[in-house]
Coordinates of C-alpha atoms in Angstrom, one line a residue:
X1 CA 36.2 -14.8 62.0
X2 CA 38.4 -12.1 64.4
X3 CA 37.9 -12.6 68.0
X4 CA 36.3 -8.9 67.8
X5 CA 33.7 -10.6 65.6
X6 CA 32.8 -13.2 68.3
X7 CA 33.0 -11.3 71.0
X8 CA 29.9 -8.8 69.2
X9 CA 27.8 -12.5 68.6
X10 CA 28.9 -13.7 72.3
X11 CA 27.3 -10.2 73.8
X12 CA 24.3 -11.0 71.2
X13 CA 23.7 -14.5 72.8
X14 CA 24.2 -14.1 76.2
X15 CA 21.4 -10.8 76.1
X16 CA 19.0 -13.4 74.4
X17 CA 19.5 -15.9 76.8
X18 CA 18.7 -13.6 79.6
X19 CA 16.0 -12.0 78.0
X20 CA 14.6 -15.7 77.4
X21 CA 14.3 -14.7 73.5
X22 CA 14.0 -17.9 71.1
X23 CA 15.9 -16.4 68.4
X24 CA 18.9 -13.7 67.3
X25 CA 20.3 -12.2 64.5
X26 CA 23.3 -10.1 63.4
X27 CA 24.2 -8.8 60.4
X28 CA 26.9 -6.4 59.5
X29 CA 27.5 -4.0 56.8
X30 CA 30.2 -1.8 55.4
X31 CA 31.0 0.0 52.2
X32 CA 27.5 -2.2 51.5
X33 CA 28.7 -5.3 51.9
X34 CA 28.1 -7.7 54.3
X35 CA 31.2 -8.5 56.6
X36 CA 29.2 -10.2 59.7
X37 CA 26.1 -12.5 59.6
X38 CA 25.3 -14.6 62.5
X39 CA 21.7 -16.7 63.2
X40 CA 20.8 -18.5 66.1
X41 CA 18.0 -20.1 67.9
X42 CA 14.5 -21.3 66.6
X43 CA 11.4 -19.1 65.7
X44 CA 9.7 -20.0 68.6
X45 CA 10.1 -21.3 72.4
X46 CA 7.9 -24.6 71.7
X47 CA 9.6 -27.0 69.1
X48 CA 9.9 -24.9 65.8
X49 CA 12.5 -24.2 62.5
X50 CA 15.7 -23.0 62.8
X51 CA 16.6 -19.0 62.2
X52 CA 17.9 -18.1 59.1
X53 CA 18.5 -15.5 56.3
X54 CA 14.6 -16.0 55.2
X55 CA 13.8 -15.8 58.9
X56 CA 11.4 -12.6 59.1
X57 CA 11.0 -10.5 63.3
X58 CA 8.2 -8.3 64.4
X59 CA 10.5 -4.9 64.5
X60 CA 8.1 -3.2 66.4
X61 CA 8.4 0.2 66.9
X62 CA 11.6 0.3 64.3
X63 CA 8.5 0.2 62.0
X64 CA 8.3 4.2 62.5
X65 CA 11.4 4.7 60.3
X66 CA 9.4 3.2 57.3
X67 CA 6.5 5.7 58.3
X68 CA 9.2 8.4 58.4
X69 CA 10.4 8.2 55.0
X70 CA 6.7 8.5 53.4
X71 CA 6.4 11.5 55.6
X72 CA 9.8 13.1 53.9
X73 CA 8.4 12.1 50.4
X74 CA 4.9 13.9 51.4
X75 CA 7.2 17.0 52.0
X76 CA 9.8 16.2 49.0
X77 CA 6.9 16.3 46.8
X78 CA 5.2 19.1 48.4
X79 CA 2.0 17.1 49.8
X80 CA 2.9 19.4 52.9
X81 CA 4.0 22.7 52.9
X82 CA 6.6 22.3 55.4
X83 CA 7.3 20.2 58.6
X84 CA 6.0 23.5 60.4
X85 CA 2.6 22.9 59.5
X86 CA -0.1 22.7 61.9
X87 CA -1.9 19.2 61.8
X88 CA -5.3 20.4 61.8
X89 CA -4.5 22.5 59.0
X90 CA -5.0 18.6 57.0
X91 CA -7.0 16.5 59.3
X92 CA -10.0 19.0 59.7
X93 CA -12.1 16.1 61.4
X94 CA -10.1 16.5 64.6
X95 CA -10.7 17.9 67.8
X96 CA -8.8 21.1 67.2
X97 CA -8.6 21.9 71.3
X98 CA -6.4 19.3 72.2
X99 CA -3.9 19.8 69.1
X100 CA -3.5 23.7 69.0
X101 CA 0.0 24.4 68.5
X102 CA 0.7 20.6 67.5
X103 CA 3.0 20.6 64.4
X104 CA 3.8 17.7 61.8
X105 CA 7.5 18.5 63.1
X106 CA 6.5 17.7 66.8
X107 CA 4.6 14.5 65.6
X108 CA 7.3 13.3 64.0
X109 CA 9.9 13.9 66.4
X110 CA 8.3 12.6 69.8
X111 CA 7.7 16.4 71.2
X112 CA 4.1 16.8 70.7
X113 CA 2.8 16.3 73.8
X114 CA -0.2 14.2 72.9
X115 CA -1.6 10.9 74.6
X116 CA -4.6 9.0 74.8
X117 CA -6.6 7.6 77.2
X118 CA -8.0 4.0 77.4
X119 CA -11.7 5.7 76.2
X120 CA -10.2 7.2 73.3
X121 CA -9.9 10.6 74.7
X122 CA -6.9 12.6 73.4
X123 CA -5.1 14.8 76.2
X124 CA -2.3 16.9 76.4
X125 CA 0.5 16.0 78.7
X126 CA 2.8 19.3 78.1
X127 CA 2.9 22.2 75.3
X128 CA 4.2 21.1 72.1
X129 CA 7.9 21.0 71.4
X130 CA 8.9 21.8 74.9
X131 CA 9.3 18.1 76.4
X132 CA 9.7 14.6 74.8
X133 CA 8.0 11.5 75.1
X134 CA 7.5 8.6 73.4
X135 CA 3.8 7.9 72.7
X136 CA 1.7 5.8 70.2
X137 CA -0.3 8.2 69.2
X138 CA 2.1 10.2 66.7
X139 CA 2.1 7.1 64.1
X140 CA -1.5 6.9 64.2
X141 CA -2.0 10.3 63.1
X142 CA 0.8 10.4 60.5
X143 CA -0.6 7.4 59.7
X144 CA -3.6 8.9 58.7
X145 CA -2.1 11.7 57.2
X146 CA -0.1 10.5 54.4
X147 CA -3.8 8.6 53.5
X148 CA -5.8 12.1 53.5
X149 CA -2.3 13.6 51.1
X150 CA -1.7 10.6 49.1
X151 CA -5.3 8.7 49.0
X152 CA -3.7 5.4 49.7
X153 CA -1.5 3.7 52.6
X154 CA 1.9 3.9 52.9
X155 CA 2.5 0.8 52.8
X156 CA 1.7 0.4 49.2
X157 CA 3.1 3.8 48.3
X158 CA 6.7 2.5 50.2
X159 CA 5.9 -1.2 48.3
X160 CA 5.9 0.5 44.7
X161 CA 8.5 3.2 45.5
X162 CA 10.9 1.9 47.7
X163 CA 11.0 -2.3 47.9
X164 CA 9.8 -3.6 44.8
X165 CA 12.8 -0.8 42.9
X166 CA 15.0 -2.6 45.7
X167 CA 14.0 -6.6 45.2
X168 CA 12.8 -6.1 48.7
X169 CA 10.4 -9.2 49.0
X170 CA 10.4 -10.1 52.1
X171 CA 9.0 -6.9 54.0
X172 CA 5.4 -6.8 54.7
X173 CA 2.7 -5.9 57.0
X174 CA 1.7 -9.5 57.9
X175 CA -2.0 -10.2 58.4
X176 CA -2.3 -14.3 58.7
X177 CA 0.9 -16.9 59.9
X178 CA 3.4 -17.8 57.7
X179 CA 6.1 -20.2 58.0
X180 CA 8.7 -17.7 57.6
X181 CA 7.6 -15.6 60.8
X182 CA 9.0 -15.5 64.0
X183 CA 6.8 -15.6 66.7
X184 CA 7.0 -12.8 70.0
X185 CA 8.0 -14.5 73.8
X186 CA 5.4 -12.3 75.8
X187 CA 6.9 -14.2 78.5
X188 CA 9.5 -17.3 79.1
X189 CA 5.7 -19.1 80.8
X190 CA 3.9 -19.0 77.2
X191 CA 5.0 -19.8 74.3
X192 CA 5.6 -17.3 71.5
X193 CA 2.7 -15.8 69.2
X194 CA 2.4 -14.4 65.9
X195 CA 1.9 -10.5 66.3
X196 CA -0.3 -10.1 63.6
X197 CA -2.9 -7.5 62.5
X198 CA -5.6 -7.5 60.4
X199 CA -4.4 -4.5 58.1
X200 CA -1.4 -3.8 56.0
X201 CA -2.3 -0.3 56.6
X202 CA 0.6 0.7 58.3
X203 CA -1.4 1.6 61.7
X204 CA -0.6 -2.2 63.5
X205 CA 2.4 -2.9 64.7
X206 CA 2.9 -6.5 62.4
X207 CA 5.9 -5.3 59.8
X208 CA 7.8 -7.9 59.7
X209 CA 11.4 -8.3 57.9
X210 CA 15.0 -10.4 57.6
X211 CA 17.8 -9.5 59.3
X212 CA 19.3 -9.2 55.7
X213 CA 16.4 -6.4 54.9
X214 CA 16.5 -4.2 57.6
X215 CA 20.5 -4.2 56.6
X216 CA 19.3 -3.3 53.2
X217 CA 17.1 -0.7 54.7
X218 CA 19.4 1.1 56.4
X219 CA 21.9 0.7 53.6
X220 CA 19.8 2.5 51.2
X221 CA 19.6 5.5 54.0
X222 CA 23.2 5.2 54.3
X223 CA 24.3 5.3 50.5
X224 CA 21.6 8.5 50.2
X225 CA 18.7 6.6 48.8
X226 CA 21.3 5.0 46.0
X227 CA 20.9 1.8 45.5
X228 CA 23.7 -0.3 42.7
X229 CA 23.8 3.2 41.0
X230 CA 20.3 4.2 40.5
X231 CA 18.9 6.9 42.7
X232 CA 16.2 4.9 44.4
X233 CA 15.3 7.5 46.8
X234 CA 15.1 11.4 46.3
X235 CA 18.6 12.4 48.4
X236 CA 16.3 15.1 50.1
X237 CA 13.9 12.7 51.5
X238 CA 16.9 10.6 53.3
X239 CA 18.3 13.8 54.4
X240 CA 15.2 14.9 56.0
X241 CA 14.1 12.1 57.6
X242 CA 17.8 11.3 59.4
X243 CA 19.3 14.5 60.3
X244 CA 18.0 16.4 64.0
X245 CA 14.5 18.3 63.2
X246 CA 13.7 19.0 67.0
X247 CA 13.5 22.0 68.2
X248 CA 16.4 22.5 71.3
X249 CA 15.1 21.5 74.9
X250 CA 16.3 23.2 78.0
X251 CA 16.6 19.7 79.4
X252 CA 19.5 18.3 77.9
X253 CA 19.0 15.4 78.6
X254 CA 16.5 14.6 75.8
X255 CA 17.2 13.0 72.7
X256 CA 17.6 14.4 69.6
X257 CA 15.6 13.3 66.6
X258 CA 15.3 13.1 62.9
X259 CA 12.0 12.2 61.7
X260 CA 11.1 9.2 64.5
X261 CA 15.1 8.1 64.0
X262 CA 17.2 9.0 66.9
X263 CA 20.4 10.9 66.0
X264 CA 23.8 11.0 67.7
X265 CA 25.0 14.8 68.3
X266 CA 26.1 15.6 71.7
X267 CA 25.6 12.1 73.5
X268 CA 22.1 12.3 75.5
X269 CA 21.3 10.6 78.7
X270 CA 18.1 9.5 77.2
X271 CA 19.2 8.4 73.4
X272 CA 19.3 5.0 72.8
X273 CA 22.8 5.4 70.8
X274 CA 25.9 5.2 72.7
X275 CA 28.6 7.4 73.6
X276 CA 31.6 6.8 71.5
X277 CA 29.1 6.3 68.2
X278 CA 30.1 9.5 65.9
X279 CA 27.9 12.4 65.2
X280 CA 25.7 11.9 62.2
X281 CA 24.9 8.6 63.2
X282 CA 21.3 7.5 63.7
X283 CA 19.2 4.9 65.1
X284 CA 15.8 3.0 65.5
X285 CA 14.5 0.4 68.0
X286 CA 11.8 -1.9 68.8
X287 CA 10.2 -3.2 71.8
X288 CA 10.8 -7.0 70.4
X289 CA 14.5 -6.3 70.3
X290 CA 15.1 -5.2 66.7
X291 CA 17.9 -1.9 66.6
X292 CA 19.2 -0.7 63.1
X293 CA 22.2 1.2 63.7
X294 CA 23.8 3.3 60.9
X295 CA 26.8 5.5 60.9
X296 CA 28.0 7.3 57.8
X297 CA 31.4 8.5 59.0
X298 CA 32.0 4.9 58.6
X299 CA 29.6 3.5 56.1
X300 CA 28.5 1.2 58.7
X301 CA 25.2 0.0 58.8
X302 CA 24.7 -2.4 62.1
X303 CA 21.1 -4.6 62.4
X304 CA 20.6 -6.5 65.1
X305 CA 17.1 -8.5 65.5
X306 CA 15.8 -10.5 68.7
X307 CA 12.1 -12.1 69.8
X308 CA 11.2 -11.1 72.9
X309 CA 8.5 -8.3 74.2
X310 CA 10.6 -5.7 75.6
X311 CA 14.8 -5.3 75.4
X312 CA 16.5 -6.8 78.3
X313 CA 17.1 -4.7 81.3
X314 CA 14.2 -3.5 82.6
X315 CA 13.8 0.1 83.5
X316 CA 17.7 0.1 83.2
X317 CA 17.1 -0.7 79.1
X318 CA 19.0 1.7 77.7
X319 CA 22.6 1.4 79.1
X320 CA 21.9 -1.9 77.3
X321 CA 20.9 -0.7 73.7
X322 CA 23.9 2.1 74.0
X323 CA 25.8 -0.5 75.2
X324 CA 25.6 -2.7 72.0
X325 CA 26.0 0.6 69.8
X326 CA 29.4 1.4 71.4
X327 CA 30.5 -2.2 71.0
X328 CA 29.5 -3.2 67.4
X329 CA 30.4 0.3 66.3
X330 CA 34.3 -0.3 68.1
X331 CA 33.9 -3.9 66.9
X332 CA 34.0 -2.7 62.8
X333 CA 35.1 1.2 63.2
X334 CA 38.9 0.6 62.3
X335 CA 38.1 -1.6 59.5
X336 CA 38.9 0.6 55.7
X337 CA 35.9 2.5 54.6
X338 CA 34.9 4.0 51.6
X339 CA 33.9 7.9 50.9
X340 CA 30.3 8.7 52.1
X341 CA 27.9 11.7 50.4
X342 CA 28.2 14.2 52.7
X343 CA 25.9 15.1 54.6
X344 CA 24.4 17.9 57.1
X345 CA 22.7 17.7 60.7

């Protein structure tokens, strides 16, 4: 192992430790192979197994980038018309007031607007496409509108497209504990608990996944939906769902977004990626520490997984998360890479 290696699992471990996580992974891939794997720590902070390969985290919110890819298949197969499409044009059950002007593109890429109160109520925070926030709502309603296109979740529609074509087994939606799950730290006080759910619907935050499978996932992205030579994935569909489909914002702060995936253009104050990561490149996080990292112009894929509620640093969070991107991108960037598909933002 190079010292450049070590020094990317040092950072690792020392950000668990102060985030008072039980448990870390690393796994690095290239040219889709894997050149770093690192596991440490135990699935919980009470007596528990050790982490390993079969070791499956809570990724949160980097659950949205699943969603995101049955929302580009919806559109590949012309479910939807385009990404331009008003959403009450589908979900007719809606409140129209409070979505007017709402699009499946604004959903999508965190610029709807949209929130919802503790009673239910649905407000508006700020005209569609003109701002950015992050907000729960957005999955539930794309959620619910790949069921109204397809007539079934997408969960089973990514199952018998997408893993089961890729031996992906050990992916799911948990609903009841398994030995193989790695329990959330709410907080160093309690010990850790299973974030479960009691759907595989899609609409709970419980997918669950290896390190080893997230890799995989954001291989398959990576290599166009190609997977050992046979076209897993329509090329179109990856394209959509990773290349910038926000509309410009006079604040330029702002991220820019593919479907849910954050991608690297100009650097943004407010991305999650870091500065010296390449254009092209694209990313997706979680609140329990998972980040999935993938940057073409190097065929680089980059997963890092963790189990603790909320990434270390506070409000200060994201100089964190660019800062791992910079260094695991500069820790494997001058390594030999292969030719990518090309690709267009």
């Amino acid at each position: 192992m190079s010292s450049r290696h070590q020094k990317l699992i040092d950072y690792v471990s020392d950000i668990r430790r102060r985030n008072h996580a039980s448990a870390s992974a690393l796994v690095i891939m290239q040219n889709s192979k894997i050149v770093l794997e690192h596991y440490e720590g135990t699935h919980s902070n009470e007596p528990s197994k050790k982490i390993d390969m079969n070791s499956m985290f809570n990724v949160a919110s980097a659950r949205k980038s699943y969603l995101a890819l049955a929302i580009s298949f919806a559109l590949y197969e012309k479910k939807i018309h385009s990404l331009d499409d008003p959403i009450e044009k589908y979900l007719i059950d809606y409140d129209k007031k409070p979505f007017r002007g709402t699009t499946i593109r604004h959903l999508a890429t965190h610029s709807h607007g949209l929130d919802e109160q503790a009673d239910g109520m649905i407000i508006r925070e700020f005209n569609a496409g003109e701002n950015w926030a992050y907000r729960g709502i957005n999955v539930r309603i794309l959620t619910e509108l790949f069921r109204h296109l397809y007539g079934l979740d997408f969960t089973r529609f990514l199952k018998e497209r997408v893993f089961i074509p890729l031996g992906m087994e050990h992916t799911i939606w948990a609903t009841s504990p398994s030995p193989s799950l790695v329990k959330v730290i709410d907080s160093p006080e309690l010990h850790g608990d299973f974030k479960l759910d009691s759907s595989d619907d899609g609409m709970g935050s419980n997918l669950h996944t290896t390190a080893r499978e997230l890799a995989m996932w954001g291989d398959l992205h990576l290599q166009m939906g190609c997977h050992e030579g046979i076209q897993v994935v329509p090329e179109a569909v990856i394209q959509t769902s990773t290349t910038i489909q926000n509309s410009e914002y006079d604040d330029n702060r702002l991220p820019d977004n593919g479907l849910f995936w954050y991608v690297q253009n100009k650097p943004r104050a407010f991305s999650e990626i870091g500065e010296h990561v390449p254009k092209g490149a694209y990313q997706i996080l979680g609140n329990t520490g998972p980040l999935l990292l993938v940057v073409p112009e190097n065929n680089l894929v980059v997963v890092r997984m963790s189990n603790k509620r909320y990434n270390y640093g506070g409000d200060n969070y994201l100089h964190y998360i660019r800062e791992f991107s910079d260094l695991a991108y500069q820790t494997i960037a001058t390594r030999k890479v292969m030719p990518t598909p090309s690709r267009v933002l």
